[in-house]
Tab-separated table of C-alpha atoms in Angstrom:
chain	number	residue	atom	x	y	z
A	1025	UNK	CA	35.042	15.661	7.251
A	1026	UNK	CA	36.033	16.815	3.757
A	1027	UNK	CA	38.666	14.819	2.225
A	1028	UNK	CA	42.157	16.604	1.367
A	1029	UNK	CA	42.600	17.849	-2.332
A	1030	UNK	CA	44.729	15.014	-4.177
A	1031	UNK	CA	44.687	16.669	-7.809
A	1032	UNK	CA	44.150	20.335	-8.527
A	1033	UNK	CA	43.727	21.494	-12.237
A	1034	UNK	CA	44.025	24.918	-12.923
A	1035	UNK	CA	43.172	26.637	-16.260
A	1036	UNK	CA	44.155	23.458	-18.187
A	1037	UNK	CA	44.203	23.873	-22.049
A	1038	UNK	CA	45.156	20.984	-24.264
A	1039	UNK	CA	45.695	20.991	-28.085
A	1040	UNK	CA	46.213	18.515	-30.694
A	1041	UNK	CA	47.918	20.396	-33.410
A	1042	UNK	CA	45.238	23.192	-34.200
A	1043	UNK	CA	42.491	21.403	-32.296
A	1044	UNK	CA	41.687	22.537	-28.832
A	1045	UNK	CA	40.578	19.285	-26.966
A	1046	UNK	CA	40.412	21.103	-23.459
A	1047	UNK	CA	39.418	24.438	-22.617
A	1048	UNK	CA	40.329	26.053	-19.407
A	1049	UNK	CA	39.540	23.159	-17.260
A	1050	UNK	CA	39.449	23.956	-13.498
A	1051	UNK	CA	38.749	21.027	-11.024
A	1052	UNK	CA	39.858	19.799	-7.679
A	1053	UNK	CA	39.699	15.871	-6.948
A	1054	UNK	CA	39.569	14.837	-3.425
A	1055	UNK	CA	41.593	11.879	-2.118
A	1056	UNK	CA	39.754	8.701	-1.292
A	1057	UNK	CA	36.956	9.347	-3.460
A	1058	UNK	CA	35.652	8.306	-6.856
A	1059	UNK	CA	35.305	10.956	-9.363
A	1060	UNK	CA	33.115	10.256	-12.430
A	1061	UNK	CA	33.976	11.942	-15.879
A	1062	UNK	CA	30.876	11.809	-18.082
A	1063	UNK	CA	30.070	13.433	-21.595
A	1064	UNK	CA	29.690	12.456	-25.049
A	1065	UNK	CA	32.322	10.832	-27.185
A	1066	UNK	CA	34.772	13.245	-28.197
A	1067	UNK	CA	34.066	15.655	-25.429
A	1068	UNK	CA	37.656	15.473	-23.942
A	1069	UNK	CA	36.813	13.447	-20.832
A	1070	UNK	CA	39.616	10.606	-21.694
A	1071	UNK	CA	41.970	13.307	-22.905
A	1072	UNK	CA	41.469	14.994	-19.753
A	1073	UNK	CA	42.267	11.574	-17.893
A	1074	UNK	CA	45.272	11.087	-19.823
A	1075	UNK	CA	46.668	14.594	-18.768
A	1076	UNK	CA	46.785	13.490	-15.316
A	1077	UNK	CA	49.380	10.897	-15.728
A	1078	UNK	CA	50.929	12.622	-18.756
A	1079	UNK	CA	49.900	9.833	-21.122
A	1080	UNK	CA	49.335	12.571	-23.697
A	1081	UNK	CA	53.001	13.125	-23.866
A	1082	UNK	CA	53.024	10.034	-26.008
A	1083	UNK	CA	50.793	11.708	-28.667
A	1084	UNK	CA	52.734	13.900	-31.036
A	1085	UNK	CA	51.806	17.704	-31.607
A	1086	UNK	CA	50.200	17.837	-28.306
A	1087	UNK	CA	50.473	21.337	-26.330
A	1088	UNK	CA	49.214	21.749	-22.784
A	1089	UNK	CA	49.022	24.904	-20.858
A	1090	UNK	CA	47.964	25.226	-17.182
A	1091	UNK	CA	48.837	23.360	-14.177
A	1092	UNK	CA	47.900	19.981	-12.912
A	1093	UNK	CA	49.006	19.750	-9.280
A	1094	UNK	CA	49.553	16.358	-7.525
A	1095	UNK	CA	49.640	16.982	-3.578
A	1096	UNK	CA	50.604	20.574	-4.776
A	1097	UNK	CA	53.344	19.690	-7.189
A	1098	UNK	CA	52.983	20.551	-10.792
A	1099	UNK	CA	53.393	17.209	-12.694
A	1100	UNK	CA	54.180	19.401	-15.845
A	1101	UNK	CA	57.133	21.185	-14.240
A	1102	UNK	CA	60.560	20.241	-15.805
A	1103	UNK	CA	61.850	18.247	-12.892
A	1104	UNK	CA	58.771	15.997	-12.567
A	1105	UNK	CA	60.027	12.165	-13.208
A	1106	UNK	CA	57.284	10.865	-15.484
A	1107	UNK	CA	58.090	7.288	-14.544
A	1108	UNK	CA	57.701	7.906	-10.970
A	1109	UNK	CA	54.596	9.868	-11.915
A	1110	UNK	CA	52.836	6.954	-13.804
A	1111	UNK	CA	53.748	4.587	-10.852
A	1112	UNK	CA	51.816	6.917	-8.542
A	1113	UNK	CA	49.013	7.412	-10.983
A	1114	UNK	CA	48.172	4.071	-12.494
A	1115	UNK	CA	45.556	3.487	-15.387
A	1116	UNK	CA	43.073	0.881	-16.537
A	1117	UNK	CA	41.753	0.781	-19.901
A	1118	UNK	CA	38.495	0.236	-21.555
A	1119	UNK	CA	39.602	-3.117	-23.002
A	1120	UNK	CA	41.519	-5.365	-20.604
A	1121	UNK	CA	45.088	-5.720	-21.828
A	1122	UNK	CA	46.901	-8.414	-20.084
A	1123	UNK	CA	50.576	-8.943	-21.278
A	1124	UNK	CA	50.939	-12.226	-23.082
A	1125	UNK	CA	52.478	-13.932	-19.952
A	1126	UNK	CA	51.527	-15.737	-16.982
A	1127	UNK	CA	49.061	-14.223	-14.427
A	1128	UNK	CA	51.795	-14.017	-11.874
A	1129	UNK	CA	54.174	-12.399	-14.245
A	1130	UNK	CA	51.691	-9.801	-15.327
A	1131	UNK	CA	51.276	-8.564	-11.603
A	1132	UNK	CA	55.046	-8.834	-10.876
A	1133	UNK	CA	55.780	-6.822	-14.146
A	1134	UNK	CA	55.483	-3.359	-12.486
A	1135	UNK	CA	57.597	-4.002	-9.478
A	1136	UNK	CA	60.201	-6.033	-11.374
A	1137	UNK	CA	60.544	-2.909	-13.894
A	1138	UNK	CA	60.958	-0.881	-10.786
A	1139	UNK	CA	63.886	-2.954	-9.466
A	1140	UNK	CA	62.229	-5.442	-7.341
A	1141	UNK	CA	64.124	-8.969	-7.587
A	1142	UNK	CA	63.404	-10.663	-4.200
A	1143	UNK	CA	61.276	-13.686	-4.961
A	1144	UNK	CA	59.337	-13.643	-1.555
A	1145	UNK	CA	58.570	-9.936	-1.875
A	1146	UNK	CA	57.333	-10.433	-5.424
A	1147	UNK	CA	55.151	-13.166	-4.306
A	1148	UNK	CA	53.802	-11.354	-1.631
A	1149	UNK	CA	53.086	-8.308	-3.662
A	1150	UNK	CA	51.346	-10.417	-6.167
A	1151	UNK	CA	49.039	-12.084	-3.679
A	1152	UNK	CA	48.373	-8.698	-1.936
A	1153	UNK	CA	47.432	-7.185	-5.212
A	1154	UNK	CA	45.353	-9.958	-6.494
A	1155	UNK	CA	43.527	-9.972	-3.204
A	1156	UNK	CA	42.882	-6.195	-3.420
A	1157	UNK	CA	41.660	-6.686	-6.929
A	1158	UNK	CA	39.368	-9.233	-5.690
A	1159	UNK	CA	40.679	-11.914	-8.058
A	1160	UNK	CA	42.978	-14.005	-5.783
A	1161	UNK	CA	40.506	-16.954	-4.937
A	1162	UNK	CA	39.711	-17.330	-8.609
A	1163	UNK	CA	43.487	-17.536	-9.769
A	1164	UNK	CA	45.511	-18.545	-6.815
A	1165	UNK	CA	45.831	-22.132	-8.320
A	1166	UNK	CA	46.571	-21.093	-11.814
A	1167	UNK	CA	49.105	-18.297	-11.251
A	1168	UNK	CA	51.506	-19.715	-13.810
A	1169	UNK	CA	48.819	-19.952	-16.487
A	1170	UNK	CA	48.615	-17.521	-19.436
A	1171	UNK	CA	46.638	-14.636	-18.392
A	1172	UNK	CA	44.871	-14.296	-21.731
A	1173	UNK	CA	43.214	-17.704	-20.685
A	1174	UNK	CA	41.012	-15.691	-18.089
A	1175	UNK	CA	37.474	-14.422	-18.610
A	1176	UNK	CA	37.186	-10.761	-19.676
A	1177	UNK	CA	36.039	-9.715	-16.187
A	1178	UNK	CA	38.922	-11.493	-14.775
A	1179	UNK	CA	41.386	-9.944	-17.242
A	1180	UNK	CA	40.145	-6.416	-16.190
A	1181	UNK	CA	40.593	-7.340	-12.513
A	1182	UNK	CA	44.016	-8.546	-13.260
A	1183	UNK	CA	44.730	-5.408	-15.009
A	1184	UNK	CA	43.593	-3.388	-11.976
A	1185	UNK	CA	45.902	-5.782	-9.708
A	1186	UNK	CA	48.735	-5.031	-12.151
A	1187	UNK	CA	48.287	-1.219	-11.276
A	1188	UNK	CA	48.011	-2.024	-7.538
A	1189	UNK	CA	51.225	-3.968	-7.483
A	1190	UNK	CA	53.346	-0.687	-7.782
A	1191	UNK	CA	51.418	1.004	-4.971
A	1192	UNK	CA	49.973	4.004	-6.728
A	1193	UNK	CA	48.041	6.759	-5.004
A	1194	UNK	CA	45.606	7.418	-7.893
A	1195	UNK	CA	44.095	5.076	-10.390
A	1196	UNK	CA	42.651	6.340	-13.623
A	1197	UNK	CA	40.042	4.041	-15.432
A	1198	UNK	CA	38.958	4.674	-18.778
A	1199	UNK	CA	35.587	3.057	-19.317
A	1200	UNK	CA	36.845	-0.095	-17.293
A	1201	UNK	CA	33.548	-2.045	-17.354
A	1202	UNK	CA	32.257	-1.024	-20.949
A	1203	UNK	CA	33.149	-4.513	-22.502
A	1204	UNK	CA	32.156	-6.554	-19.463
A	1205	UNK	CA	28.965	-8.293	-18.569
A	1206	UNK	CA	26.773	-6.943	-15.604
A	1207	UNK	CA	28.270	-9.696	-13.170
A	1208	UNK	CA	31.795	-8.693	-13.975
A	1209	UNK	CA	30.848	-4.945	-13.991
A	1210	UNK	CA	29.300	-5.398	-10.371
A	1211	UNK	CA	32.473	-7.076	-9.039
A	1212	UNK	CA	34.688	-4.151	-10.681
A	1213	UNK	CA	32.387	-1.550	-9.207
A	1214	UNK	CA	32.526	-3.276	-5.803
A	1215	UNK	CA	36.164	-3.108	-6.097
A	1216	UNK	CA	36.135	0.406	-6.789
A	1217	UNK	CA	34.215	1.133	-3.685
A	1218	UNK	CA	36.681	-0.806	-1.728
A	1219	UNK	CA	39.774	0.643	-3.330
A	1220	UNK	CA	38.600	4.257	-2.690
A	1221	UNK	CA	39.483	3.739	0.886
A	1222	UNK	CA	43.075	3.585	0.062
A	1223	UNK	CA	43.327	5.213	-3.264
A	1224	UNK	CA	41.855	8.261	-5.243
A	1225	UNK	CA	39.814	6.998	-8.273
A	1226	UNK	CA	38.883	8.820	-11.322
A	1227	UNK	CA	36.835	7.131	-13.996
A	1228	UNK	CA	35.434	7.902	-17.375
A	1229	UNK	CA	31.959	6.182	-18.149
A	1230	UNK	CA	29.340	6.345	-20.505
A	1231	UNK	CA	26.935	4.541	-17.991
A	1232	UNK	CA	25.155	7.147	-16.181
A	1233	UNK	CA	23.850	4.736	-13.581
A	1234	UNK	CA	27.247	3.584	-13.077
A	1235	UNK	CA	28.334	7.174	-12.384
A	1236	UNK	CA	25.537	7.562	-10.019
A	1237	UNK	CA	26.212	4.267	-8.233
A	1238	UNK	CA	29.934	4.365	-7.535
A	1239	UNK	CA	31.080	8.010	-7.540
A	1240	UNK	CA	30.951	11.027	-4.949
A	1241	UNK	CA	31.656	13.606	-7.502
A	1242	UNK	CA	30.670	13.829	-11.247
A	1243	UNK	CA	32.233	16.147	-13.787
A	1244	UNK	CA	30.276	16.874	-17.074
A	1245	UNK	CA	32.546	17.540	-20.209
A	1246	UNK	CA	31.254	18.870	-23.656
A	1247	UNK	CA	33.327	19.878	-26.409
A	1248	UNK	CA	36.452	20.296	-24.345
A	1249	UNK	CA	34.567	22.408	-21.793
A	1250	UNK	CA	34.069	21.131	-18.215
A	1251	UNK	CA	30.584	22.227	-18.100
A	1252	UNK	CA	29.574	21.336	-14.567
A	1253	UNK	CA	31.223	19.502	-11.583
A	1254	UNK	CA	29.608	18.839	-8.149
A	1255	UNK	CA	28.132	16.291	-5.787
A	1256	UNK	CA	27.013	13.070	-7.857
A	1257	UNK	CA	23.536	13.196	-6.282
A	1258	UNK	CA	23.234	16.625	-7.289
A	1259	UNK	CA	24.353	16.250	-10.788
A	1260	UNK	CA	21.881	13.396	-11.264
A	1261	UNK	CA	19.007	15.030	-9.369
A	1262	UNK	CA	19.069	18.626	-10.081
A	1263	UNK	CA	21.887	19.600	-12.445
A	1264	UNK	CA	22.454	23.265	-12.727
A	1265	UNK	CA	23.334	23.744	-16.457
A	1266	UNK	CA	20.626	22.740	-19.062
A	1267	UNK	CA	23.403	20.901	-21.194
A	1268	UNK	CA	24.079	18.520	-18.303
A	1269	UNK	CA	20.307	17.756	-17.923
A	1270	UNK	CA	19.923	17.418	-21.730
A	1271	UNK	CA	22.858	14.954	-21.667
A	1272	UNK	CA	22.001	12.722	-18.711
A	1273	UNK	CA	18.392	12.553	-19.527
A	1274	UNK	CA	19.444	11.519	-23.244
A	1275	UNK	CA	17.985	14.521	-25.023
A	1276	UNK	CA	21.067	15.362	-26.981
A	1277	UNK	CA	21.314	14.218	-30.506
B	894	UNK	CA	9.840	7.679	-33.292
B	895	UNK	CA	13.163	7.957	-31.544
B	896	UNK	CA	13.291	6.033	-27.892
B	897	UNK	CA	13.599	9.413	-26.454
B	898	UNK	CA	10.463	10.748	-28.323
B	899	UNK	CA	8.616	7.524	-26.979
B	900	UNK	CA	9.900	8.250	-23.533
B	901	UNK	CA	8.589	11.825	-23.709
B	902	UNK	CA	5.172	10.589	-24.715
B	903	UNK	CA	5.054	8.237	-21.733
B	904	UNK	CA	5.848	11.150	-19.653
B	905	UNK	CA	3.204	13.326	-21.127
B	906	UNK	CA	0.769	10.623	-20.777
B	907	UNK	CA	1.712	10.304	-17.139
B	908	UNK	CA	0.927	14.066	-16.383
B	909	UNK	CA	-2.282	13.754	-18.224
B	910	UNK	CA	-3.149	10.742	-16.065
B	911	UNK	CA	-2.198	12.717	-13.027
B	912	UNK	CA	-4.432	15.826	-14.324
B	913	UNK	CA	-7.268	13.601	-14.872
B	914	UNK	CA	-7.147	12.359	-11.343
B	915	UNK	CA	-6.903	15.723	-9.935
B	916	UNK	CA	-9.996	17.009	-11.612
B	917	UNK	CA	-11.835	14.007	-10.661
B	918	UNK	CA	-10.836	14.608	-6.985
B	919	UNK	CA	-11.561	18.217	-7.171
B	920	UNK	CA	-15.126	17.275	-8.386
B	921	UNK	CA	-15.646	14.803	-5.515
B	922	UNK	CA	-14.694	17.291	-2.932
B	923	UNK	CA	-17.009	19.921	-4.387
B	924	UNK	CA	-19.794	17.271	-4.389
B	925	UNK	CA	-19.259	16.130	-0.764
B	926	UNK	CA	-19.499	19.528	0.409
B	927	UNK	CA	-22.613	20.359	-1.681
B	928	UNK	CA	-24.109	17.018	-0.238
B	929	UNK	CA	-23.312	18.120	3.209
B	930	UNK	CA	-24.781	21.678	2.759
B	931	UNK	CA	-27.910	20.367	0.830
B	932	UNK	CA	-28.286	17.325	2.773
B	933	UNK	CA	-28.394	15.460	-0.619
B	934	UNK	CA	-28.150	11.754	-0.584
B	935	UNK	CA	-28.218	11.280	-4.379
B	936	UNK	CA	-24.989	13.726	-4.789
B	937	UNK	CA	-23.176	11.944	-1.510
B	938	UNK	CA	-23.851	8.579	-3.394
B	939	UNK	CA	-22.168	9.548	-6.638
B	940	UNK	CA	-18.771	10.480	-4.299
B	941	UNK	CA	-19.132	7.031	-2.663
B	942	UNK	CA	-19.592	5.158	-5.495
B	943	UNK	CA	-17.088	6.668	-7.753
B	944	UNK	CA	-14.130	6.456	-5.279
B	945	UNK	CA	-13.162	3.142	-6.924
B	946	UNK	CA	-12.164	5.100	-10.044
B	947	UNK	CA	-9.748	7.090	-8.144
B	948	UNK	CA	-8.372	3.980	-6.445
B	949	UNK	CA	-7.808	2.516	-9.795
B	950	UNK	CA	-6.211	5.539	-11.273
B	951	UNK	CA	-3.737	5.649	-8.332
B	952	UNK	CA	-2.852	2.041	-8.927
B	953	UNK	CA	-2.460	2.858	-12.662
B	954	UNK	CA	-0.208	5.661	-11.778
B	955	UNK	CA	2.006	3.563	-9.480
B	956	UNK	CA	2.273	0.925	-12.332
B	957	UNK	CA	3.337	3.652	-14.922
B	958	UNK	CA	6.010	5.053	-12.478
B	959	UNK	CA	7.340	1.767	-11.719
B	960	UNK	CA	7.562	0.708	-15.367
B	961	UNK	CA	9.245	4.073	-16.203
B	962	UNK	CA	11.770	3.707	-13.442
B	963	UNK	CA	12.458	0.176	-14.487
B	964	UNK	CA	12.741	0.776	-18.233
B	965	UNK	CA	14.229	4.400	-18.527
B	966	UNK	CA	16.322	4.814	-15.420
B	967	UNK	CA	15.203	8.376	-15.104
B	968	UNK	CA	17.723	11.121	-14.187
B	969	UNK	CA	17.541	14.729	-13.300
B	970	UNK	CA	14.067	16.582	-14.273
B	971	UNK	CA	12.634	13.082	-15.544
B	972	UNK	CA	13.360	11.538	-12.137
B	973	UNK	CA	11.879	14.625	-10.307
B	974	UNK	CA	8.859	14.358	-12.659
B	975	UNK	CA	8.139	10.670	-12.226
B	976	UNK	CA	8.723	10.941	-8.372
B	977	UNK	CA	6.487	13.946	-8.108
B	978	UNK	CA	3.570	12.592	-10.168
B	979	UNK	CA	3.418	9.340	-7.959
B	980	UNK	CA	3.676	11.356	-4.752
B	981	UNK	CA	0.882	13.720	-5.731
B	982	UNK	CA	-1.463	11.102	-6.894
B	983	UNK	CA	-0.961	9.719	-3.449
B	984	UNK	CA	-1.991	12.623	-1.840
B	985	UNK	CA	-5.018	12.974	-4.215
B	986	UNK	CA	-6.047	9.441	-3.381
B	987	UNK	CA	-6.273	10.349	0.182
B	988	UNK	CA	-8.181	13.480	-0.518
B	989	UNK	CA	-10.665	11.313	-2.604
B	990	UNK	CA	-11.045	9.155	0.580
B	991	UNK	CA	-11.726	12.273	2.835
B	992	UNK	CA	-14.347	13.270	0.177
B	993	UNK	CA	-16.113	9.974	0.777
B	994	UNK	CA	-15.881	10.334	4.325
B	995	UNK	CA	-17.579	13.638	4.238
B	996	UNK	CA	-20.288	12.316	1.902
B	997	UNK	CA	-20.840	9.414	4.248
B	998	UNK	CA	-21.543	11.980	7.076
B	999	UNK	CA	-23.781	13.959	4.583
B	1000	UNK	CA	-25.809	10.539	4.189
B	1001	UNK	CA	-25.959	9.969	7.982
B	1002	UNK	CA	-27.396	13.524	8.715
B	1003	UNK	CA	-29.600	13.663	5.618
B	1004	UNK	CA	-32.772	13.756	7.474
B	1005	UNK	CA	-31.883	15.994	10.463
B	1006	UNK	CA	-32.307	19.651	11.172
B	1007	UNK	CA	-29.072	20.979	11.610
B	1008	UNK	CA	-28.449	22.430	14.880
B	1009	UNK	CA	-26.799	25.522	13.434
B	1010	UNK	CA	-26.435	27.211	10.053
B	1011	UNK	CA	-23.401	25.641	8.172
B	1012	UNK	CA	-21.138	28.598	7.642
B	1013	UNK	CA	-17.649	27.727	8.822
B	1014	UNK	CA	-17.598	24.399	6.921
B	1015	UNK	CA	-18.279	25.816	3.565
B	1016	UNK	CA	-15.810	28.510	3.942
B	1017	UNK	CA	-13.167	26.083	5.004
B	1018	UNK	CA	-13.991	23.828	2.054
B	1019	UNK	CA	-13.769	26.885	-0.283
B	1020	UNK	CA	-10.284	27.620	0.832
B	1021	UNK	CA	-9.265	23.824	0.711
B	1022	UNK	CA	-10.543	23.544	-2.632
B	1023	UNK	CA	-8.777	26.675	-3.941
B	1024	UNK	CA	-5.559	25.480	-2.351
B	1025	UNK	CA	-6.102	22.057	-4.622
B	1026	UNK	CA	-6.783	23.866	-7.348
B	1027	UNK	CA	-3.925	26.282	-7.035
B	1028	UNK	CA	-1.332	23.673	-6.375
B	1029	UNK	CA	-2.359	21.627	-9.406
B	1030	UNK	CA	-2.168	24.934	-11.421
B	1031	UNK	CA	1.385	25.321	-9.814
B	1032	UNK	CA	2.232	21.807	-11.021
B	1033	UNK	CA	1.003	22.228	-14.639
B	1034	UNK	CA	2.920	25.600	-14.863
B	1035	UNK	CA	5.980	24.279	-12.773
B	1036	UNK	CA	5.729	27.396	-10.768
B	1037	UNK	CA	7.283	26.935	-7.388
B	1038	UNK	CA	6.551	30.446	-6.224
B	1039	UNK	CA	2.764	29.993	-6.832
B	1040	UNK	CA	2.792	26.642	-4.911
B	1041	UNK	CA	4.396	28.230	-1.983
B	1042	UNK	CA	1.920	31.422	-2.148
B	1043	UNK	CA	-1.165	28.957	-2.469
B	1044	UNK	CA	-0.023	27.024	0.667
B	1045	UNK	CA	-0.034	29.914	2.769
B	1046	UNK	CA	-3.610	29.714	2.924
B	1047	UNK	CA	-3.699	26.614	4.857
B	1048	UNK	CA	-3.538	28.402	8.148
B	1049	UNK	CA	-6.982	29.844	7.653
B	1050	UNK	CA	-8.449	26.332	7.359
B	1051	UNK	CA	-6.717	25.449	10.487
B	1052	UNK	CA	-7.889	28.616	12.197
B	1053	UNK	CA	-11.447	27.931	11.097
B	1054	UNK	CA	-11.211	24.366	12.607
B	1055	UNK	CA	-10.334	25.902	15.752
B	1056	UNK	CA	-13.183	28.381	15.813
B	1057	UNK	CA	-15.883	25.916	14.794
B	1058	UNK	CA	-14.603	23.722	17.853
B	1059	UNK	CA	-14.960	26.550	20.135
B	1060	UNK	CA	-18.305	27.576	18.791
B	1061	UNK	CA	-19.663	23.966	19.184
B	1062	UNK	CA	-17.989	23.621	22.638
B	1063	UNK	CA	-19.816	26.909	23.790
B	1064	UNK	CA	-23.328	25.707	22.556
B	1065	UNK	CA	-23.283	23.743	25.932
B	1066	UNK	CA	-25.391	20.968	27.189
B	1067	UNK	CA	-27.405	19.458	24.631
B	1068	UNK	CA	-29.506	16.201	23.531
B	1069	UNK	CA	-27.351	13.233	22.743
B	1070	UNK	CA	-28.682	13.564	19.192
B	1071	UNK	CA	-27.405	17.127	19.042
B	1072	UNK	CA	-23.945	16.108	20.352
B	1073	UNK	CA	-23.745	13.221	17.741
B	1074	UNK	CA	-24.399	15.990	14.986
B	1075	UNK	CA	-21.683	18.332	16.528
B	1076	UNK	CA	-19.352	15.406	16.546
B	1077	UNK	CA	-20.114	14.772	12.856
B	1078	UNK	CA	-19.388	18.488	12.250
B	1079	UNK	CA	-16.360	18.603	13.915
B	1080	UNK	CA	-15.169	15.388	11.774
B	1081	UNK	CA	-16.084	17.131	8.621
B	1082	UNK	CA	-14.032	20.151	9.795
B	1083	UNK	CA	-11.038	17.814	10.520
B	1084	UNK	CA	-11.320	16.130	7.198
B	1085	UNK	CA	-11.325	19.471	5.359
B	1086	UNK	CA	-8.210	20.433	7.451
B	1087	UNK	CA	-6.498	17.170	6.192
B	1088	UNK	CA	-7.588	17.953	2.695
B	1089	UNK	CA	-5.668	21.223	3.249
B	1090	UNK	CA	-2.579	19.524	4.579
B	1091	UNK	CA	-2.567	17.113	1.373
B	1092	UNK	CA	-2.707	20.225	-0.792
B	1093	UNK	CA	0.197	21.620	0.950
B	1094	UNK	CA	1.978	18.370	0.280
B	1095	UNK	CA	1.356	18.801	-3.506
B	1096	UNK	CA	2.714	22.306	-3.060
B	1097	UNK	CA	5.885	20.813	-1.618
B	1098	UNK	CA	6.149	18.395	-4.332
B	1099	UNK	CA	5.777	20.987	-7.035
B	1100	UNK	CA	8.766	22.810	-5.300
B	1101	UNK	CA	10.751	19.748	-5.401
B	1102	UNK	CA	9.805	19.206	-8.897
B	1103	UNK	CA	11.006	22.480	-9.978
B	1104	UNK	CA	14.076	22.942	-7.628
B	1105	UNK	CA	15.077	19.660	-6.355
B	1106	UNK	CA	14.637	20.841	-2.880
B	1107	UNK	CA	12.461	19.098	-0.223
B	1108	UNK	CA	11.036	21.712	1.815
B	1109	UNK	CA	8.299	22.284	4.604
B	1110	UNK	CA	5.520	24.722	3.447
B	1111	UNK	CA	3.702	24.116	6.707
B	1112	UNK	CA	5.983	26.584	8.560
């Protein structure tokens, strides 16, 4: 059965001042799936990722035209609550960025910001989120210790737990394993495979094998254009566009 | 040399290795049929003796494909190329085995007067060889249409096998030695038919290499 469309992007253009970073992007993203965004550096994939929870709002001189519909509602409409949007669409970055506080407080941060004060409820949320991020067993005895004392792979899973704590529907990941060793990378990939049962995941990756392993759909960006998007197996076995072929086989450059 | 250029070089070597293997198989098939027609033990022995070369080439192909997969993690056309080359090498190696089987029958029958003129077997062999050659040609040209066209002639080989069986069957009660010869002829026909099937497999791999689609050209 086809999954329902979670995010629908229509004729999206994005300009940084005079520079057009995204050109007429059209794509539909199914819920409970992993979509991989690939393409050379500077092709617009991270920019595109950030348009999905309006992170680009924070960059001056940015202009956006077109629509991004989350469950049918335009997130760029005037009445969209950006705080609520970013709670629904969480984000994990390339470099793990835990706050300089304890493991517990990192995960409890989001729920507290959103008004949760009940200690019992916070404890439950922290445990549930750390378990969902496959980190609980490793940190359950050191919840009050500084998060910065964790290994890189653990820090990244902590950041994922922090995102999950506010119960998002979509998780955006911008090269989440690029600074991790293969073992930590494997754990994060397993986690993505598990998380997609409940969440919709969109990941930017430079690792073709990672995209091939973990995603159902792959989209290839080049110079702001969405060149090709389709079932991951088709993209990596028989891409339709020569530019996709050249990129994934390393003939560019 | 950039790493990609080095990779291209390895892919080129892989293709050349496959083509060398294909031309040796074609030669063995021709020799085996000649040995059958001329009842020439010398020619047949070459095929039997040199089959080891084909086996070694197949192993070398497997090693090179495994190395490429392990070191390059091929994708898209590279992936299809490598997979296709290995599959075609498997079909070629099997054809080489059938050439040996035919050559061994030629040796077995070398001193016997054939109970009938060999007419259908050389015709079948010619069609099968043309198929093999055509499919390799389609591989070299990356021509899926040519591959599909070439494989259509496989039906003629199948039909001739049936005709030969009917003909031998209708020759009726014979001496034990004659029956032995008839059985040998039927085996040769069956081997040629199998060679046609392997040629069809190669055609299918060519289509896959070009289009990414796995199809059945036997229909």
